[in-house]
Short mmCIF file of C-alpha atoms in Angstrom, two decimals:
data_model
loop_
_atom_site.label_atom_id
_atom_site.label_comp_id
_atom_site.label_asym_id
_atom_site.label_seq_id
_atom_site.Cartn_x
_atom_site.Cartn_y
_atom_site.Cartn_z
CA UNK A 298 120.52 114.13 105.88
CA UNK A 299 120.25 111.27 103.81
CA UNK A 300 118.25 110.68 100.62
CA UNK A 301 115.78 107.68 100.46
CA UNK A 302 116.10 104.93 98.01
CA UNK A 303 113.21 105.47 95.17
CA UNK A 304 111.82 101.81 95.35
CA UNK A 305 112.74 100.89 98.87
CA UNK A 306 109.53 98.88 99.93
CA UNK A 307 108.52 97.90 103.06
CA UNK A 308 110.73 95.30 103.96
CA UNK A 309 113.61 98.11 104.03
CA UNK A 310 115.50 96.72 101.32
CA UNK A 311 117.46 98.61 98.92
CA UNK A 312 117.50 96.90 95.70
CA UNK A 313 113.95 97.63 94.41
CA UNK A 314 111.49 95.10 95.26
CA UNK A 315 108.34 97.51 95.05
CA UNK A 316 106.51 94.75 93.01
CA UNK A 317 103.57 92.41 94.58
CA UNK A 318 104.79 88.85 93.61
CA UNK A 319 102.15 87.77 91.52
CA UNK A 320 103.00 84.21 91.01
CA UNK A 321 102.47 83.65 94.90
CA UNK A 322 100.09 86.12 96.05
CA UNK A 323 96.78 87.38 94.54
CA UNK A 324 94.74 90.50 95.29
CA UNK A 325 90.83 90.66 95.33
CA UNK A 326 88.40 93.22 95.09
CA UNK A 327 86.06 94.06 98.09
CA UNK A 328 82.39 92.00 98.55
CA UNK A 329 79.19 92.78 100.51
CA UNK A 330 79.60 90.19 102.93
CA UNK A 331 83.19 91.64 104.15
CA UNK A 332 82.73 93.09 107.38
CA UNK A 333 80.59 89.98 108.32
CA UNK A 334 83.53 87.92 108.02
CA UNK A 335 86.03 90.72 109.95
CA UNK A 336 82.87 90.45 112.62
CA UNK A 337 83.21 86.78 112.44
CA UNK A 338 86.90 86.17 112.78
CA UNK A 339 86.81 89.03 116.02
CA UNK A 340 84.04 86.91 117.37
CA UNK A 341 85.83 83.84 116.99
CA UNK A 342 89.33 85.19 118.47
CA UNK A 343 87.46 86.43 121.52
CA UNK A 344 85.34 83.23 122.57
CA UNK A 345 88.63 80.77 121.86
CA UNK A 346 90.91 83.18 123.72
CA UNK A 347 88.06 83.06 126.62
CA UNK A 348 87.48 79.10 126.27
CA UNK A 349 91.47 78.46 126.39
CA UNK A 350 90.83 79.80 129.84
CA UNK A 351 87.94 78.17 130.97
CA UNK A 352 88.03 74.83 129.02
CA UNK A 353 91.09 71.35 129.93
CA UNK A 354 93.87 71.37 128.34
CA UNK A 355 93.08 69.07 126.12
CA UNK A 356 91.05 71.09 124.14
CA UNK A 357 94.21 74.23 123.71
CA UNK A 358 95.55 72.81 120.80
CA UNK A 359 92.24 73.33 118.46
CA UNK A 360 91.46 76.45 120.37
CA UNK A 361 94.82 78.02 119.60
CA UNK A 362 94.16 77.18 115.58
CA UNK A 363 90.74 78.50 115.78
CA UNK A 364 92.68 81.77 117.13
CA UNK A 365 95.29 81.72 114.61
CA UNK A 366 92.45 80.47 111.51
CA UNK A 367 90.67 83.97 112.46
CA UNK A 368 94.06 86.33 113.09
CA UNK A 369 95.05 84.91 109.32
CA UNK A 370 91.87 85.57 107.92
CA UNK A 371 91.43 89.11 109.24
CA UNK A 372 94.84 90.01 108.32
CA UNK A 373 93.73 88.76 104.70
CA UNK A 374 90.65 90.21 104.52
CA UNK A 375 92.21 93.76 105.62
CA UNK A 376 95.32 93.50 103.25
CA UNK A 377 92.91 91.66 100.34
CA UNK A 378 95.65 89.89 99.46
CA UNK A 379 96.11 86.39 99.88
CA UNK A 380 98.40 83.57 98.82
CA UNK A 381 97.74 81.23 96.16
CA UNK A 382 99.30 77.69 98.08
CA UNK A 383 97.58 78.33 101.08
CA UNK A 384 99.31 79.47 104.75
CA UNK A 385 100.47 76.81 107.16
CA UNK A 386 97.72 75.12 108.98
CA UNK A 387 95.07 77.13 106.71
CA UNK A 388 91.78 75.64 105.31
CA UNK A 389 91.92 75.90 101.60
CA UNK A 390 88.00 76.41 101.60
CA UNK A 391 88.64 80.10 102.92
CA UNK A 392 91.55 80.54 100.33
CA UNK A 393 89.30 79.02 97.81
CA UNK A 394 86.16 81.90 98.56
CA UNK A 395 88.49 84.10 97.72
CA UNK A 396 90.00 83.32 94.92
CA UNK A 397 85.92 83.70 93.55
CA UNK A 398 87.14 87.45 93.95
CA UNK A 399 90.41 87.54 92.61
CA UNK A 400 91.77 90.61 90.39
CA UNK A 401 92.52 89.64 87.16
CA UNK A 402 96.57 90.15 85.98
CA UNK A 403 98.50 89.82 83.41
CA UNK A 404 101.51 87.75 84.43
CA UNK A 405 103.31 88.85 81.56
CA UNK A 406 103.69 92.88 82.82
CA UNK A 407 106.71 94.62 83.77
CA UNK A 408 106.24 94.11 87.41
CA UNK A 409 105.67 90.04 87.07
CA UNK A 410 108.52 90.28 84.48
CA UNK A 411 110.51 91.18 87.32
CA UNK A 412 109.57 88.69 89.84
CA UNK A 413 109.95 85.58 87.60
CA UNK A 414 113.57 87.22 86.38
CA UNK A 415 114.34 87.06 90.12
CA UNK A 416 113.01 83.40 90.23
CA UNK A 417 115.24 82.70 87.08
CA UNK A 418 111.88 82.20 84.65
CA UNK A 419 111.80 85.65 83.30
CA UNK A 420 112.90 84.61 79.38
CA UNK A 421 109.96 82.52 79.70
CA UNK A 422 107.15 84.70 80.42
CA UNK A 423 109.18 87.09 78.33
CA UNK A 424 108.63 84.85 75.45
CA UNK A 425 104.96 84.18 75.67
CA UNK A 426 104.33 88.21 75.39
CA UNK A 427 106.71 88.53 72.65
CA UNK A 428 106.22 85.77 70.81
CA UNK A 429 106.52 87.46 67.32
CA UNK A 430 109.32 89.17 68.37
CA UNK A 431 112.87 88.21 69.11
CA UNK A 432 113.57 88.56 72.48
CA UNK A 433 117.21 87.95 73.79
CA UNK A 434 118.41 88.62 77.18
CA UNK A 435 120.89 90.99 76.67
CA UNK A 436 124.22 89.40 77.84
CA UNK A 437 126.53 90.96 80.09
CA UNK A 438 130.17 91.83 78.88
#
Protein backbone atom coordinates (compact mmCIF):
# COMPACT_ATOMS: atom_id res chain seq x y z
CA UNK A 1 0.00 0.00 0.00
CA UNK A 2 1.34 3.17 -0.83
CA UNK A 3 0.71 6.61 0.68
CA UNK A 4 -0.44 9.52 -1.64
CA UNK A 5 1.50 12.63 -2.09
CA UNK A 6 -0.41 15.59 -0.02
CA UNK A 7 -0.47 18.14 -2.99
CA UNK A 8 -0.40 15.80 -5.93
CA UNK A 9 -2.90 17.62 -8.34
CA UNK A 10 -4.42 16.45 -11.18
CA UNK A 11 -1.85 16.30 -13.59
CA UNK A 12 -0.23 13.39 -11.33
CA UNK A 13 2.73 15.22 -10.49
CA UNK A 14 4.57 14.94 -7.37
CA UNK A 15 6.14 18.13 -6.56
CA UNK A 16 3.11 20.20 -5.39
CA UNK A 17 1.52 22.13 -8.01
CA UNK A 18 -2.05 22.33 -6.27
CA UNK A 19 -2.14 26.11 -7.13
CA UNK A 20 -4.45 27.65 -10.12
CA UNK A 21 -1.87 29.79 -12.09
CA UNK A 22 -3.24 33.03 -11.71
CA UNK A 23 -1.14 35.01 -14.01
CA UNK A 24 -2.58 32.85 -17.01
CA UNK A 25 -5.88 31.72 -16.04
CA UNK A 26 -8.81 33.53 -14.32
CA UNK A 27 -11.90 32.17 -12.59
CA UNK A 28 -15.46 33.79 -12.75
CA UNK A 29 -18.42 33.60 -10.81
CA UNK A 30 -21.68 32.09 -12.29
CA UNK A 31 -24.41 34.56 -14.38
CA UNK A 32 -28.12 34.19 -15.28
CA UNK A 33 -27.61 33.78 -18.78
CA UNK A 34 -25.26 30.51 -18.26
CA UNK A 35 -27.12 27.65 -19.31
CA UNK A 36 -28.27 29.70 -22.41
CA UNK A 37 -24.86 29.77 -23.57
CA UNK A 38 -24.16 25.73 -22.56
CA UNK A 39 -27.69 25.44 -24.71
CA UNK A 40 -26.10 27.47 -27.34
CA UNK A 41 -22.70 25.93 -27.78
CA UNK A 42 -24.71 22.11 -27.74
CA UNK A 43 -26.88 23.61 -30.40
CA UNK A 44 -24.13 24.80 -32.35
CA UNK A 45 -21.90 21.45 -32.08
CA UNK A 46 -24.91 19.46 -33.26
CA UNK A 47 -26.04 21.48 -36.50
CA UNK A 48 -22.06 21.90 -37.67
CA UNK A 49 -21.39 18.23 -36.92
CA UNK A 50 -24.77 17.55 -39.09
CA UNK A 51 -23.86 20.28 -41.89
CA UNK A 52 -20.11 18.78 -42.19
CA UNK A 53 -22.16 15.91 -43.47
CA UNK A 54 -24.54 17.33 -45.62
CA UNK A 55 -22.75 20.53 -46.87
CA UNK A 56 -19.13 20.50 -49.89
CA UNK A 57 -16.17 20.35 -48.66
CA UNK A 58 -15.44 23.54 -49.00
CA UNK A 59 -17.34 24.68 -46.31
CA UNK A 60 -15.44 21.81 -43.46
CA UNK A 61 -12.89 24.03 -42.54
CA UNK A 62 -15.32 26.84 -40.84
CA UNK A 63 -17.64 24.11 -39.77
CA UNK A 64 -14.93 22.25 -37.88
CA UNK A 65 -14.03 25.82 -35.92
CA UNK A 66 -17.59 26.46 -35.29
CA UNK A 67 -17.36 22.82 -33.57
CA UNK A 68 -14.26 23.43 -31.79
CA UNK A 69 -15.44 27.56 -30.90
CA UNK A 70 -18.50 25.72 -28.99
CA UNK A 71 -16.46 22.44 -27.40
CA UNK A 72 -13.96 25.42 -25.95
CA UNK A 73 -16.60 27.44 -24.74
CA UNK A 74 -18.58 24.72 -22.96
CA UNK A 75 -15.56 23.34 -21.46
CA UNK A 76 -15.04 27.06 -20.11
CA UNK A 77 -18.22 27.73 -19.10
CA UNK A 78 -18.36 24.27 -17.03
CA UNK A 79 -14.78 24.68 -15.48
CA UNK A 80 -15.44 28.82 -15.13
CA UNK A 81 -12.14 29.20 -15.71
CA UNK A 82 -10.68 30.68 -18.60
CA UNK A 83 -7.37 31.98 -19.89
CA UNK A 84 -6.37 35.45 -19.96
CA UNK A 85 -4.37 35.41 -23.79
CA UNK A 86 -7.02 33.74 -25.37
CA UNK A 87 -6.96 29.77 -26.80
CA UNK A 88 -5.76 29.07 -30.31
CA UNK A 89 -8.18 29.98 -32.94
CA UNK A 90 -10.55 31.61 -30.11
CA UNK A 91 -12.56 34.89 -30.54
CA UNK A 92 -11.41 37.27 -27.92
CA UNK A 93 -15.08 38.72 -27.77
CA UNK A 94 -16.15 35.44 -25.81
CA UNK A 95 -12.92 35.70 -23.60
CA UNK A 96 -13.66 39.31 -23.25
CA UNK A 97 -17.65 38.56 -21.77
CA UNK A 98 -16.07 36.87 -19.41
CA UNK A 99 -13.62 38.59 -18.07
CA UNK A 100 -16.97 41.14 -17.15
CA UNK A 101 -17.27 38.21 -14.50
CA UNK A 102 -13.97 37.63 -13.35
CA UNK A 103 -13.12 36.84 -9.50
CA UNK A 104 -11.16 39.30 -8.08
CA UNK A 105 -7.35 38.03 -6.66
CA UNK A 106 -4.76 39.14 -5.10
CA UNK A 107 -1.68 38.26 -7.13
CA UNK A 108 0.42 38.82 -4.32
CA UNK A 109 -0.97 35.51 -2.07
CA UNK A 110 0.86 32.53 -1.18
CA UNK A 111 -0.48 30.49 -3.98
CA UNK A 112 0.47 33.27 -6.86
CA UNK A 113 3.71 33.67 -4.81
CA UNK A 114 4.34 30.30 -5.85
CA UNK A 115 3.58 30.37 -9.44
CA UNK A 116 5.63 33.51 -10.30
CA UNK A 117 8.68 31.82 -8.03
CA UNK A 118 8.30 28.97 -10.54
CA UNK A 119 8.31 31.54 -13.46
CA UNK A 120 11.48 33.13 -11.79
CA UNK A 121 9.38 36.61 -10.80
CA UNK A 122 8.55 35.64 -7.32
CA UNK A 123 11.06 38.46 -5.48
CA UNK A 124 9.04 40.72 -7.45
CA UNK A 125 5.58 40.25 -6.46
CA UNK A 126 7.23 39.45 -3.16
CA UNK A 127 8.35 42.96 -3.00
CA UNK A 128 5.23 44.82 -3.89
CA UNK A 129 3.39 43.03 -0.71
CA UNK A 130 6.24 43.69 1.48
CA UNK A 131 7.29 46.75 0.56
CA UNK A 132 8.02 48.09 4.14
CA UNK A 133 9.64 45.14 4.92
CA UNK A 134 12.91 43.59 3.94
CA UNK A 135 12.40 40.73 2.06
CA UNK A 136 15.46 38.54 0.97
CA UNK A 137 15.29 35.28 -0.66
CA UNK A 138 16.86 33.18 1.63
CA UNK A 139 20.02 31.78 -0.12
CA UNK A 140 20.89 28.31 -0.26
CA UNK A 141 24.20 27.04 1.42
Amino acid sequence: MSREYKYQNETGTKIGKWYLNRLDYFEFYGFSGLWKIKAKCLVCLGLSIWLIKLLPIFFTPILVWAAYVSIRTFVIVIEKKCRYRGYFLFPEKIINFFREYRKDVDVTDFDSLATADKAGQGNDLANKRFKNKHYKKASRL
